[in-house]
mmCIF file of C-alpha atoms in Angstrom:
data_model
loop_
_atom_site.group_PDB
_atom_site.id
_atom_site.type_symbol
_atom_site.label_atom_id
_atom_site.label_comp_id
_atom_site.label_asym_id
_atom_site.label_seq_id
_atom_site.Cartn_x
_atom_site.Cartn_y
_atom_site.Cartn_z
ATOM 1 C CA UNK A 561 0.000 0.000 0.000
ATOM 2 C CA UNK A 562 1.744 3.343 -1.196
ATOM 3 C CA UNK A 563 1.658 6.009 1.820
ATOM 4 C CA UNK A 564 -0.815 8.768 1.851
ATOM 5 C CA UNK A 565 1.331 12.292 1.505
ATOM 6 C CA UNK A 566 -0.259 15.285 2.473
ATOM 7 C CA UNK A 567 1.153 17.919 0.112
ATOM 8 C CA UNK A 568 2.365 21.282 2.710
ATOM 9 C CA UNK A 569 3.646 24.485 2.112
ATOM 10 C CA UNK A 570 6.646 25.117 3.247
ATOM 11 C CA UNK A 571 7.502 28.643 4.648
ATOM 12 C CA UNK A 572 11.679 30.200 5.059
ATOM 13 C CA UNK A 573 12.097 30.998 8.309
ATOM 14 C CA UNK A 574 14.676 31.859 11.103
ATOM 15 C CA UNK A 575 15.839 28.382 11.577
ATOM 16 C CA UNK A 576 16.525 27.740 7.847
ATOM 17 C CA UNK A 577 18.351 31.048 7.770
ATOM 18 C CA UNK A 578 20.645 30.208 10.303
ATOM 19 C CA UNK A 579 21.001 26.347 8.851
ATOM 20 C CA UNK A 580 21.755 28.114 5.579
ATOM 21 C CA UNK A 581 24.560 30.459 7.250
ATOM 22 C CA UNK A 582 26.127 27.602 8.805
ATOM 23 C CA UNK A 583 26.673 26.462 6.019
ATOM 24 C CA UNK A 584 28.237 28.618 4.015
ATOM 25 C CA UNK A 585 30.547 29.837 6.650
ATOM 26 C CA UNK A 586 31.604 25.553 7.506
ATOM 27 C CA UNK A 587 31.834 26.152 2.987
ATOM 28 C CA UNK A 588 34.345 29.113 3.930
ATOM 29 C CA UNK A 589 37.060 26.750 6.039
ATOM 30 C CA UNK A 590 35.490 27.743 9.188
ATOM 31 C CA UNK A 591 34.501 25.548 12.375
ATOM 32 C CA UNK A 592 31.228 26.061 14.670
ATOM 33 C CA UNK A 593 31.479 25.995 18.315
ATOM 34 C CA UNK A 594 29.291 26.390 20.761
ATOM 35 C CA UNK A 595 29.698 28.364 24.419
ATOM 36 C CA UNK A 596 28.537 29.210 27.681
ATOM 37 C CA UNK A 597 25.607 31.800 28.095
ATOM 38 C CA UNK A 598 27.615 32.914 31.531
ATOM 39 C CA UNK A 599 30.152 34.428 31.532
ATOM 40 C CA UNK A 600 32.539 36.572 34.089
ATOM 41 C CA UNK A 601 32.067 40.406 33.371
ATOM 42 C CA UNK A 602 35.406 41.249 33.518
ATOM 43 C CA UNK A 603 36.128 39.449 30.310
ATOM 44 C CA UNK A 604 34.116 42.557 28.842
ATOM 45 C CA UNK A 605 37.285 44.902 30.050
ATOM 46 C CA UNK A 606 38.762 46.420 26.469
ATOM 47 C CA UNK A 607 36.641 44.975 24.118
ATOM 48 C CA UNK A 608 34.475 48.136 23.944
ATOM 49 C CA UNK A 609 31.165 46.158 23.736
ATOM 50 C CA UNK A 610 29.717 46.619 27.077
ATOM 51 C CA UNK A 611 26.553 47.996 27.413
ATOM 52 C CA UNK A 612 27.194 49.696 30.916
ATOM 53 C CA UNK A 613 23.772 49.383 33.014
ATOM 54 C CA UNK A 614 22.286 47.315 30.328
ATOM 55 C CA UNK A 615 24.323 44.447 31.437
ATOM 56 C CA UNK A 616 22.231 41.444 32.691
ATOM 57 C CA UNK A 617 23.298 40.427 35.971
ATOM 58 C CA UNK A 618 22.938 36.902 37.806
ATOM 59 C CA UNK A 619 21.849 37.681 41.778
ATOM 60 C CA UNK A 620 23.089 34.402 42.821
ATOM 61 C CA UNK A 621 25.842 33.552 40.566
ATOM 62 C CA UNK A 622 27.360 29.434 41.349
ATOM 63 C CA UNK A 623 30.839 31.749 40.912
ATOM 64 C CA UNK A 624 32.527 34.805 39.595
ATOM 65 C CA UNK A 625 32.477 33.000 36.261
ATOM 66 C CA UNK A 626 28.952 33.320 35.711
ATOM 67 C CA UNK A 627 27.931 36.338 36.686
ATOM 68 C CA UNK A 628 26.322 38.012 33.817
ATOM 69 C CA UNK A 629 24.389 36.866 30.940
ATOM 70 C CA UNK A 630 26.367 37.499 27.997
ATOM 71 C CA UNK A 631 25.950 40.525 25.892
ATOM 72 C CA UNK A 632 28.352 39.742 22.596
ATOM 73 C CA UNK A 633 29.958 36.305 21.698
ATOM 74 C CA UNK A 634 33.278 37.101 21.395
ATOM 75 C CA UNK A 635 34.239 36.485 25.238
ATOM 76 C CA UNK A 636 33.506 32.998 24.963
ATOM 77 C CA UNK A 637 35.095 32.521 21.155
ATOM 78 C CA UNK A 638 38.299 34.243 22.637
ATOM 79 C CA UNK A 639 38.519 31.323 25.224
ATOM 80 C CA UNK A 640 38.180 29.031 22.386
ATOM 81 C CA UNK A 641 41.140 30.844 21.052
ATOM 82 C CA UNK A 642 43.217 30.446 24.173
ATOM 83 C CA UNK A 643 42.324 27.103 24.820
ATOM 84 C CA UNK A 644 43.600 25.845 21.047
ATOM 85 C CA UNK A 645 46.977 27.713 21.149
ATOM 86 C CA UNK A 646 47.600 25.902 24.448
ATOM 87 C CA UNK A 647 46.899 22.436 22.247
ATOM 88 C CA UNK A 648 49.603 23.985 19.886
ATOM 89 C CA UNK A 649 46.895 24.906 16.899
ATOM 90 C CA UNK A 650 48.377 27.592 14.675
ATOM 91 C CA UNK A 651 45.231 28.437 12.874
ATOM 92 C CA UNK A 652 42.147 28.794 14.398
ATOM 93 C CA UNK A 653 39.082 29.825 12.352
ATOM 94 C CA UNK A 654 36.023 29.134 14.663
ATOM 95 C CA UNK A 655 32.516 30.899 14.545
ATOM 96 C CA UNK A 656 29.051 30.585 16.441
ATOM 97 C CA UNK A 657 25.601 31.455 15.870
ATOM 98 C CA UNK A 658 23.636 31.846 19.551
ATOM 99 C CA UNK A 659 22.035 34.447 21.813
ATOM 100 C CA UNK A 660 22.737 37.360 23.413
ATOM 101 C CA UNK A 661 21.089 39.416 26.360
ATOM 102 C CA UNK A 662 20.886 42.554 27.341
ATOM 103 C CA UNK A 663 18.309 45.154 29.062
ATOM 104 C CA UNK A 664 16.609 47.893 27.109
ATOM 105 C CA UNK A 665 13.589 50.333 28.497
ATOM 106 C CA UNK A 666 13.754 47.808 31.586
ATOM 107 C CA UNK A 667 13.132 44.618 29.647
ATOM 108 C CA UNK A 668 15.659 41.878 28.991
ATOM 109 C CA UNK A 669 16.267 41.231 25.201
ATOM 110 C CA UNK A 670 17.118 37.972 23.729
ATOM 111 C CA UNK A 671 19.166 38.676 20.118
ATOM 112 C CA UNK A 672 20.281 36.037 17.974
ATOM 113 C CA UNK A 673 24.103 37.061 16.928
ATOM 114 C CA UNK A 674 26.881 35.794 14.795
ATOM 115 C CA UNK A 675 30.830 35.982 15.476
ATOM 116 C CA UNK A 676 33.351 34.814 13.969
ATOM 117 C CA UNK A 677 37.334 34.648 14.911
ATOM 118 C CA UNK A 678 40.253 34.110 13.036
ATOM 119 C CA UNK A 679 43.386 33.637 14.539
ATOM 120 C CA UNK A 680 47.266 32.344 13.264
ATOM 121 C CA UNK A 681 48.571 31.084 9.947
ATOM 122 C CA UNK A 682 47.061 29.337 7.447
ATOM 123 C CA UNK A 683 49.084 26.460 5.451
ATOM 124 C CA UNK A 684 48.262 25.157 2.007
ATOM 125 C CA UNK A 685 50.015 22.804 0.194
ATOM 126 C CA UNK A 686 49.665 22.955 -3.797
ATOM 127 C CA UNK A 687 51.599 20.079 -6.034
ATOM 128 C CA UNK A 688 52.582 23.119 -8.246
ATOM 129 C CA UNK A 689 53.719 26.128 -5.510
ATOM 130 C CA UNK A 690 54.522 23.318 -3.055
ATOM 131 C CA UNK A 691 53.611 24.315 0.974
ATOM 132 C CA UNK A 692 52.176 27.873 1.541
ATOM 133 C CA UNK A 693 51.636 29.421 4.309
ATOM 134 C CA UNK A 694 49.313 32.846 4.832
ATOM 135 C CA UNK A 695 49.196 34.663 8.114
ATOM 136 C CA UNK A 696 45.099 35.654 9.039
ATOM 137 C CA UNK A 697 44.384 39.124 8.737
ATOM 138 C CA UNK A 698 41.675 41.930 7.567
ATOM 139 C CA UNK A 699 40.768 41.259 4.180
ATOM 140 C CA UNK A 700 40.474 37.409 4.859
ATOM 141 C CA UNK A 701 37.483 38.340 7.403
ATOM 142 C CA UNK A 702 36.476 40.704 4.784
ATOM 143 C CA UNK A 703 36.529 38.389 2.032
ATOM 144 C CA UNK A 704 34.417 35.996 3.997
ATOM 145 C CA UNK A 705 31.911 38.106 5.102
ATOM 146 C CA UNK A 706 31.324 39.257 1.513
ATOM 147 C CA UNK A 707 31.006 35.703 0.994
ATOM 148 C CA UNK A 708 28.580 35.173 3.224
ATOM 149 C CA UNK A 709 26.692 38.964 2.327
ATOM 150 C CA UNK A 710 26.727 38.034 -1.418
ATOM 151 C CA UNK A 711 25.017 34.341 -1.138
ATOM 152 C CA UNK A 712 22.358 35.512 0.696
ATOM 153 C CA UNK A 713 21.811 37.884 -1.955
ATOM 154 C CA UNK A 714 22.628 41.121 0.031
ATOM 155 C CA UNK A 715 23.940 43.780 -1.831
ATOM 156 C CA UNK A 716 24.665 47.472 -1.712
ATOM 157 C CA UNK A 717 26.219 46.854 1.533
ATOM 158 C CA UNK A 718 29.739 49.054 2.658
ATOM 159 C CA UNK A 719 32.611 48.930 4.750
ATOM 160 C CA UNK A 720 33.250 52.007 6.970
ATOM 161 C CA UNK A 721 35.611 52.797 9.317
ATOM 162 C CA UNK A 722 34.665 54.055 12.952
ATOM 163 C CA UNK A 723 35.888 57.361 14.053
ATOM 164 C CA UNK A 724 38.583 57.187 16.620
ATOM 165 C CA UNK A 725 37.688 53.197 17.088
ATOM 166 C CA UNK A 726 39.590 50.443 15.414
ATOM 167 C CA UNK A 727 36.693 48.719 14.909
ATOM 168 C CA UNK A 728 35.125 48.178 10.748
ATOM 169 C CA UNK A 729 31.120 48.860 10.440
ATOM 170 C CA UNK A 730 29.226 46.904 8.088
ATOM 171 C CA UNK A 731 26.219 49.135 6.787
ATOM 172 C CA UNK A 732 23.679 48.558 4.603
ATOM 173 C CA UNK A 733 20.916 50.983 3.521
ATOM 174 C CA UNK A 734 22.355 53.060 6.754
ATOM 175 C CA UNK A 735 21.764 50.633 9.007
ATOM 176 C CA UNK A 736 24.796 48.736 10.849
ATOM 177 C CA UNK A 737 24.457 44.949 10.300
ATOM 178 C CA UNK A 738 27.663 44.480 12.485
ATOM 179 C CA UNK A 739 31.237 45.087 12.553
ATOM 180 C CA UNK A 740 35.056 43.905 11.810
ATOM 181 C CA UNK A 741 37.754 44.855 14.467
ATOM 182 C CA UNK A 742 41.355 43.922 15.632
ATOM 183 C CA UNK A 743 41.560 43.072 18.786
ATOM 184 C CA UNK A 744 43.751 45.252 21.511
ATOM 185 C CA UNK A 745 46.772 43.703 22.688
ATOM 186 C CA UNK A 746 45.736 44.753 26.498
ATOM 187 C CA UNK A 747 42.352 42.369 25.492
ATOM 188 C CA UNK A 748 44.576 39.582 24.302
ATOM 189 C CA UNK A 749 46.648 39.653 27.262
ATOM 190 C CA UNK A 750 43.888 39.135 29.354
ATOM 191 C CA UNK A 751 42.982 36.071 27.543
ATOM 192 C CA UNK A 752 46.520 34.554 27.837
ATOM 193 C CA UNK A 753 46.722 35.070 24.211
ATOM 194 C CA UNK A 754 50.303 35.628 23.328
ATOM 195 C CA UNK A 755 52.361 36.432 20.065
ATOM 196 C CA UNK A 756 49.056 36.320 17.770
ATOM 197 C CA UNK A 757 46.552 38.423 16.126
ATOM 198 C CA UNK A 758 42.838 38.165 16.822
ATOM 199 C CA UNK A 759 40.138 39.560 13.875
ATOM 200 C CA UNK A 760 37.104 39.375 15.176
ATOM 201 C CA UNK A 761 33.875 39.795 13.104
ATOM 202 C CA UNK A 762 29.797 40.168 14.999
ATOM 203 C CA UNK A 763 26.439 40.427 12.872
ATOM 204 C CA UNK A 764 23.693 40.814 14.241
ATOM 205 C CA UNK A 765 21.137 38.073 12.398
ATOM 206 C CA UNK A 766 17.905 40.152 12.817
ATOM 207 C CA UNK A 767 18.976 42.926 10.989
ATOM 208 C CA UNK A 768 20.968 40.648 8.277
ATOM 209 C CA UNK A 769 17.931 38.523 7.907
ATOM 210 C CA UNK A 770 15.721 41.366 7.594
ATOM 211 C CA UNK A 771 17.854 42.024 4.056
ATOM 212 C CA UNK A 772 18.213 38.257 2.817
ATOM 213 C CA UNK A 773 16.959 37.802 -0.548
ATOM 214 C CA UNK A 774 17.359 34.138 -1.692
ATOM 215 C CA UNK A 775 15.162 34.720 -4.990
ATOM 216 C CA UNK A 776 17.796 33.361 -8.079
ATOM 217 C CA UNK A 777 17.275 35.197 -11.342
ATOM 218 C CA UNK A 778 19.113 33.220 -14.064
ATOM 219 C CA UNK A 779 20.902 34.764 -17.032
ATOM 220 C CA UNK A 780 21.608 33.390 -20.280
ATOM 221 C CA UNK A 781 25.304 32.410 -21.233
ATOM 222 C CA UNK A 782 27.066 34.845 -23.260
ATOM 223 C CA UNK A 783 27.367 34.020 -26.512
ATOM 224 C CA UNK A 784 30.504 36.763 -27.283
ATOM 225 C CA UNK A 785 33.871 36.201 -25.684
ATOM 226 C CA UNK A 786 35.367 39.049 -23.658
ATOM 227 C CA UNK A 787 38.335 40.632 -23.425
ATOM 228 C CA UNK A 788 40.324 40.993 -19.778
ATOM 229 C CA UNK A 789 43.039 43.668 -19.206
ATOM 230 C CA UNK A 790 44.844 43.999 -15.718
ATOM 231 C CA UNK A 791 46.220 47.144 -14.019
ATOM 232 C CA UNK A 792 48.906 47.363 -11.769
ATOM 233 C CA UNK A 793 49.075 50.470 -9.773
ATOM 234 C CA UNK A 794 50.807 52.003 -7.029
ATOM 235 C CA UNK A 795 48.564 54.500 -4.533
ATOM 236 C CA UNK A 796 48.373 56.102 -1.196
ATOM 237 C CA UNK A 797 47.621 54.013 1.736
ATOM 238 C CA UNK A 798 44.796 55.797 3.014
ATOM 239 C CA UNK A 799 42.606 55.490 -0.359
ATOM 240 C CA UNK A 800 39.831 53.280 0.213
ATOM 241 C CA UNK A 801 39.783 50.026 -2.731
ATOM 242 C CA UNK A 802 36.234 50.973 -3.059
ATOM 243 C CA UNK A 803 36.587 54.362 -4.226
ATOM 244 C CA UNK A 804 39.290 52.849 -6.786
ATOM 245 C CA UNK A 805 36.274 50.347 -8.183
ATOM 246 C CA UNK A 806 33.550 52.573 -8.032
ATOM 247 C CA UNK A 807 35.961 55.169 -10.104
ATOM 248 C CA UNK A 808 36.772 51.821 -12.974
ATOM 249 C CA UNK A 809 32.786 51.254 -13.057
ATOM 250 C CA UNK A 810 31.465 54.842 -13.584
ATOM 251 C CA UNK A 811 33.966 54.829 -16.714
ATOM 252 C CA UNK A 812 33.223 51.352 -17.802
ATOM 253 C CA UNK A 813 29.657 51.385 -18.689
ATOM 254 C CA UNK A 814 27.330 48.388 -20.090
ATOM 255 C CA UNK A 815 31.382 47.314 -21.521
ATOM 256 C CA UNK A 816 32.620 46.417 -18.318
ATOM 257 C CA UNK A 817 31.156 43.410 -17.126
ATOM 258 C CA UNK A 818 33.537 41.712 -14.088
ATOM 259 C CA UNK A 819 35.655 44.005 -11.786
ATOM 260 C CA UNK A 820 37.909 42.802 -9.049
ATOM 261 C CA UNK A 821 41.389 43.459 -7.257
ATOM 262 C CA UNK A 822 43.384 40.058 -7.392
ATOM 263 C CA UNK A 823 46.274 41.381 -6.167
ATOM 264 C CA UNK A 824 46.951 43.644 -2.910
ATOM 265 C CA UNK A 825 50.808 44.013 -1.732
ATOM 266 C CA UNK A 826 53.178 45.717 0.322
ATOM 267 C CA UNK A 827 57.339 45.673 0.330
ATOM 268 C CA UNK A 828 60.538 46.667 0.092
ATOM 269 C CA UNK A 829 59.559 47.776 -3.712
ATOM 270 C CA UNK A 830 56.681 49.884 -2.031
ATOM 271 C CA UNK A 831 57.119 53.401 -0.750
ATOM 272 C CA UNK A 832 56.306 54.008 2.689
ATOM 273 C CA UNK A 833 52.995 54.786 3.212
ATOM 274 C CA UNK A 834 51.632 53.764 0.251
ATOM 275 C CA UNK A 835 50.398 50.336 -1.004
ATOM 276 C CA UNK A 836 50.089 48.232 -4.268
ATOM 277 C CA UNK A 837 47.042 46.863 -5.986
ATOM 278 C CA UNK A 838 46.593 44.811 -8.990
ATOM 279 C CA UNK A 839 42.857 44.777 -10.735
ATOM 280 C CA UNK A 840 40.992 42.274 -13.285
ATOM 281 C CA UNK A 841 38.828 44.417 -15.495
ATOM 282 C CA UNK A 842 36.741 42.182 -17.776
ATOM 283 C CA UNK A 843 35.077 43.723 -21.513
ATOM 284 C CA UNK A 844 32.406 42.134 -22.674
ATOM 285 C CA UNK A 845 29.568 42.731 -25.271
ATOM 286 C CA UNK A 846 25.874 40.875 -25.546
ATOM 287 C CA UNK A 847 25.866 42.094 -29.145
ATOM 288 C CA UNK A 848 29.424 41.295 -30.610
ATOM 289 C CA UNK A 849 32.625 40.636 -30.453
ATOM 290 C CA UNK A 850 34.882 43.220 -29.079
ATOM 291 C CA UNK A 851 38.140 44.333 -30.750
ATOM 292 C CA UNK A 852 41.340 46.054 -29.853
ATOM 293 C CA UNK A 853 40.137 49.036 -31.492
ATOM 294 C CA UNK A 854 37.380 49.311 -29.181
ATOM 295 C CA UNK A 855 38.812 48.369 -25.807
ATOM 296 C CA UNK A 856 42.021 50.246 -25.851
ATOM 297 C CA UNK A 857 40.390 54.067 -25.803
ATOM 298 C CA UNK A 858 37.970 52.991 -23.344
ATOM 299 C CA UNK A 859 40.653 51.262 -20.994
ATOM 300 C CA UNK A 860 43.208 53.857 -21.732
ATOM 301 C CA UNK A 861 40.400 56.443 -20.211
ATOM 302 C CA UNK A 862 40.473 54.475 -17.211
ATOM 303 C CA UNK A 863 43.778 54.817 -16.502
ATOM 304 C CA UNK A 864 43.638 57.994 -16.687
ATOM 305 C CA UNK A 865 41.301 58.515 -14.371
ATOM 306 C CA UNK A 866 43.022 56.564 -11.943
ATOM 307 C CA UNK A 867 46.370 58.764 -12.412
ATOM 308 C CA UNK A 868 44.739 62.250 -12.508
ATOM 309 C CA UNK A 869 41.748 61.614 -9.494
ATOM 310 C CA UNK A 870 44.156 59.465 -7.356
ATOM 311 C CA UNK A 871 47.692 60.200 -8.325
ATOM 312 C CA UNK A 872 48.306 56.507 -8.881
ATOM 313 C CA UNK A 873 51.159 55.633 -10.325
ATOM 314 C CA UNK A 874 50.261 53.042 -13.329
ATOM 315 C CA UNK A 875 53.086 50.199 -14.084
ATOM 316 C CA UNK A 876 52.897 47.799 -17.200
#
């Protein structure tokens, strides 16, 4: 006898959400964990999180330990990170998805958060380049948090520096979905966290939910090949990348298609203070096939935008 199934609509909610980020970030190299709710509030000290009065206080704590309720996740993943350079772990790339409390107008909020740490040096091993090793840093937690932005189908979000903080907000639409920061040596300390560099990374889900848009539209293949060009170019350190790509893409019209830096490098070869970049631009046409003739004015303009609005200095 074949089973009776009850056709049901299925609806996206919270849970799937945070079963979908998991996943991606576990797709990105990185490791869940899980920690305590309690923690001691000392462990707030430096991390310029705490919410002052809004703190959530246990009256009859079982110890010192488990005092407060906690009001951001780091704490607990930084104790992660203590406790797996003490195994001897080099790399440690760890991330959780739980709740976090705090009071506001008198009433205690429950917030579902995200963090994620990365710690150490990374080692590949390639048959080709042979063992490589990487050493954590800003634009890997960038990277995968525009990962993890673009496949939920956010866009139009930004990366902004906080005045006289060295903490990185994550906006979108003007509203802060969560931020990027490098932990204070003074915090590390405190965590028996010696000789390494801590990038820490917090969302907070509501608002990044609130934005998700997991509707695919699917294009056609191109039928035209495209032409790609790189430029290598030599800038101050205090321009932003983005103004660079926003600069390539106001001069590249419906011809430029793809747009990204593949290259970002400092050195001996560098001038103090200033930094190198490398960028992939990528012509392409729906309606023919390009030429030389018709790529070189347009890419040649480009450059010269870059050299007059930025002073870069353009190498071959």
């Amino acid at each position: 006898t074949l089973p009776r199934v009850n056709p049901q609509i299925t609806f996206w909610g919270e849970r799937e959400s945070v079963a979908l980020i998991k996943d991606l970030l576990v797709g990105e190299g990185l490791n869940e964990v899980i920690t305590y709710s309690l923690i001691n509030q000392d462990l707030l000290k430096g991390l310029d999180l705490e919410r002052g009065s809004s703190v959530i206080k246990i009256l009859n704590p079982l110890s010192k330990e488990q005092e407060i309720l906690r009001p951001t996740l780091i704490p607990g993943l930084l104790g992660c990170v203590a406790t797996n350079q003490n195994q001897k772990q080099d790399y440690i790339h760890i991330f959780e998805i739980a709740k976090v409390f705090f009071a506001e107008q008198g009433r205690m909020q429950e917030k579902l958060f995200l963090a994620i740490v990365l710690c150490g040096i990374q080692s590949l091993f390639a048959i080709e380049q042979g063992l490589s090793q990487e050493e954590m840093g800003f634009l890997h937690l960038k990277g995968i948090s525009e990962v993890l932005l673009e496949r939920l189908g956010i866009s139009d979000y930004s990366f902004k520096i906080r005045d006289n903080t060295s903490q990185i907000a994550i906006e979108k639409a003007g509203k802060n979905l969560g931020f990027m920061a490098r932990l204070p040596k003074e915090v590390l300390d405190y965590f028996d966290i010696k000789n390494k560099d801590v990038f820490v990374a917090e969302f907070s889900l509501e608002r990044l939910l609130y934005h998700v848009q997991l509707k695919k539209r699917f294009k056609p293949l191109p039928i035209y090949p495209g032409i790609s060009r790189d430029i290598s170019l030599i800038l101050k350190e205090d321009i932003k990348a983005n103004e660079i790509l926003e600069a390539i893409r106001e001069k590249g019209l419906d011809l430029l298609r793809d747009l990204e830096i593949v290259d970002y490098y400092k050195g001996r070869q560098i001038p103090l203070g200033f930094k190198g970049l490398t960028i992939s631009c990528f012509y392409r046409s729906d309606e023919r096939t390009l030429t030389e003739a018709e790529i070189e004015p347009l890419h040649s303009q480009i450059l010269a935008v870059l050299a007059d609005k930025f002073s870069a200095k353009i190498s071959s």
